[in-house]
mmCIF file of C-alpha atoms in Angstrom:
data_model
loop_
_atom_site.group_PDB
_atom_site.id
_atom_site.type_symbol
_atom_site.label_atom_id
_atom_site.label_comp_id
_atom_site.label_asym_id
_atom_site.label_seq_id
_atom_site.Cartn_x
_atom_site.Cartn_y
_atom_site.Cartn_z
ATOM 1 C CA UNK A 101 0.000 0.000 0.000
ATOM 2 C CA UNK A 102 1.711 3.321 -0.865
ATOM 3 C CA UNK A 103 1.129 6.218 0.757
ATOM 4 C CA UNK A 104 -1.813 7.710 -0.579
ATOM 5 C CA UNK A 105 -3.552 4.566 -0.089
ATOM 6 C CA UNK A 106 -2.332 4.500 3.482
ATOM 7 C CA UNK A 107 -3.755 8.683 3.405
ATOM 8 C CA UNK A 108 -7.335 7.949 1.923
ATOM 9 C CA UNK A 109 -7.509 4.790 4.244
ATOM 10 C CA UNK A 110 -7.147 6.608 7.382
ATOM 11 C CA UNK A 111 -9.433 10.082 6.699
ATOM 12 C CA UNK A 112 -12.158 6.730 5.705
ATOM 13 C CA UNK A 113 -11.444 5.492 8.867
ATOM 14 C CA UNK A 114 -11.973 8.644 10.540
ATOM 15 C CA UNK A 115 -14.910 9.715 8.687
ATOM 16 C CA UNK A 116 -16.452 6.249 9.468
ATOM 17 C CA UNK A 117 -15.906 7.158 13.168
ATOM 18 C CA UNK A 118 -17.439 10.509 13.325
ATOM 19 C CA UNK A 119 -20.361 9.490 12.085
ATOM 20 C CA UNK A 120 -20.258 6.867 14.837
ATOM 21 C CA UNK A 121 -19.669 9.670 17.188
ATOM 22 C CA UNK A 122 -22.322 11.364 15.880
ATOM 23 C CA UNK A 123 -24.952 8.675 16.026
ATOM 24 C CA UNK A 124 -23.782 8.191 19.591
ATOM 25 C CA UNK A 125 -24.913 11.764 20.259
ATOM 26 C CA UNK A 126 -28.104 11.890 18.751
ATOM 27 C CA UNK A 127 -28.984 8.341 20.253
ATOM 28 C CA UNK A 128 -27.893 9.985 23.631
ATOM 29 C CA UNK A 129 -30.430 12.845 22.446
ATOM 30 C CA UNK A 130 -33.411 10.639 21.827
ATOM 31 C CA UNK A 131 -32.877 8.658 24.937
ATOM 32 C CA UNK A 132 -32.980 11.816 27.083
ATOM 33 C CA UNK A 133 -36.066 13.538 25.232
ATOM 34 C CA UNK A 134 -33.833 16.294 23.889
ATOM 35 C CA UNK A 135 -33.814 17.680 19.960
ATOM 36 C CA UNK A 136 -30.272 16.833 18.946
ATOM 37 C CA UNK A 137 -30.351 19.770 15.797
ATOM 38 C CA UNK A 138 -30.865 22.198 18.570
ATOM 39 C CA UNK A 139 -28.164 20.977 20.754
ATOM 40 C CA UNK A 140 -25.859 20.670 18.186
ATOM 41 C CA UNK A 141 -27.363 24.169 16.649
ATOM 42 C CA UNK A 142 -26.210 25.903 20.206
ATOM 43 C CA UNK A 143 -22.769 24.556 19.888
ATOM 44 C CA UNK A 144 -22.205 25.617 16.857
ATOM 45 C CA UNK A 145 -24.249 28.101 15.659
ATOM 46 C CA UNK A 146 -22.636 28.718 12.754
ATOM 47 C CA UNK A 147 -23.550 25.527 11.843
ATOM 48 C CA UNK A 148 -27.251 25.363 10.508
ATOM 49 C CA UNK A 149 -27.153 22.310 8.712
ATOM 50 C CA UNK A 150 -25.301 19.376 9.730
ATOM 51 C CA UNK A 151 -25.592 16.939 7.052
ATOM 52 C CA UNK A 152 -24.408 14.059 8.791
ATOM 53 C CA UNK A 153 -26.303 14.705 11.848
ATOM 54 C CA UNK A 154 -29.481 14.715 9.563
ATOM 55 C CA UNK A 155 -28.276 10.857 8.477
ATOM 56 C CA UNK A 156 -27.601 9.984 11.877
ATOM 57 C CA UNK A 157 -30.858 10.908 12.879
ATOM 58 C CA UNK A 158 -32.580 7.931 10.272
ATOM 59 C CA UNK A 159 -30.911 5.398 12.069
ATOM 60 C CA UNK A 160 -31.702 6.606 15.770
ATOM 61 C CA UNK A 161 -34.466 4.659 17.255
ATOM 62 C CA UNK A 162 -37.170 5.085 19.588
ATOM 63 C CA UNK A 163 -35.583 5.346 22.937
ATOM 64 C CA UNK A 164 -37.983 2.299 24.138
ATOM 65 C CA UNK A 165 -35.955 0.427 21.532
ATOM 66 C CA UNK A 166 -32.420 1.907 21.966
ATOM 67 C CA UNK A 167 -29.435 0.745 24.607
ATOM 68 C CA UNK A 168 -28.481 3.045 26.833
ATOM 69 C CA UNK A 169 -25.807 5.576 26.217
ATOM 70 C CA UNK A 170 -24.147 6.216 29.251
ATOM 71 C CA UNK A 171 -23.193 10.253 30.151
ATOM 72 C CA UNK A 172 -19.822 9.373 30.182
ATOM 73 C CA UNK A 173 -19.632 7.671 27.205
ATOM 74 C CA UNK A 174 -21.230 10.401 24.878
ATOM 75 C CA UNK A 175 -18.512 12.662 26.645
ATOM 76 C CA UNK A 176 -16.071 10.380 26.276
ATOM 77 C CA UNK A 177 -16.332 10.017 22.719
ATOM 78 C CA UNK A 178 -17.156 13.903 21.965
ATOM 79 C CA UNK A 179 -14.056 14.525 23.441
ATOM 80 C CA UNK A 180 -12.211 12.096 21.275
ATOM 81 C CA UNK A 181 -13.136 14.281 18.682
ATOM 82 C CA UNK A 182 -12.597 17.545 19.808
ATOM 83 C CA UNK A 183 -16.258 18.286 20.127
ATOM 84 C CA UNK A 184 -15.307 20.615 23.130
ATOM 85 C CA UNK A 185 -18.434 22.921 22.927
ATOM 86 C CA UNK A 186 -20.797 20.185 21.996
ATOM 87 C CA UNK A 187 -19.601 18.265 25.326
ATOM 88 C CA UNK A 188 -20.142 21.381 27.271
ATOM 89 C CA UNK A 189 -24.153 21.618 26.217
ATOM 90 C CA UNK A 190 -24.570 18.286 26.725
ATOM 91 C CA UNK A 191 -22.803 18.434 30.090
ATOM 92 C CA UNK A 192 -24.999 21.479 30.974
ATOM 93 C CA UNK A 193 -27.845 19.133 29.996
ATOM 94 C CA UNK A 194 -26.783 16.374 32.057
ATOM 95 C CA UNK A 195 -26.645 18.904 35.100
ATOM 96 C CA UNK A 196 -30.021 20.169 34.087
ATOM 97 C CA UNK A 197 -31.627 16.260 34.253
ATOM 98 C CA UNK A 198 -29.812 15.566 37.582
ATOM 99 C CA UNK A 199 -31.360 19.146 39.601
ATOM 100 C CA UNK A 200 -34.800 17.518 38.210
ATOM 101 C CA UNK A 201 -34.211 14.118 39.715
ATOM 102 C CA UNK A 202 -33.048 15.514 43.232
#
């Protein structure tokens, strides 16, 4: 394999990931009753239309239906991508959902 094999291999790899990542987040999303676009809208508002987001969102599933995504996970993996102010919304929704439960 030379190296721009090797090169278009790896941003595959990567690409295949984020959109992992990003079905991760709007599973999270679902699970927890939340609008994912509008999460990831006040993250990034200069980002109206997230086109993989939008394909991520056909294979969610009803949250009766879905695994659990744990908190830590979703931030885990957000953070794995440098998706520093998407972590921070969810986080403030996480600390949102735990001041209901008290």
């Amino acid at each position: 394999m030379n190296n721009k094999q090797l090169e278009e291999q790896m941003i595959e790899n990567y690409k295949r990931e984020e959109h992992m990542m990003i079905l991760v987040f709007a599973q999270w999303c679902i699970n927890h009753g939340l609008d994912p676009a509008a999460l990831y809208l006040s993250a990034y508002p200069d980002q109206p239309n997230n086109e993989a987001l939008e394909k991520a969102l056909e294979l969610t599933v009803p949250k009766e239906e879905a695994g659990e995504v744990p908190d830590d996970t979703l931030l885990g993996v957000l953070s794995l991508f440098g998706n520093e102010e998407l972590a921070f919304i969810v986080t403030q929704e996480i600390d949102k959902r735990s001041k209901r439960t008290r």
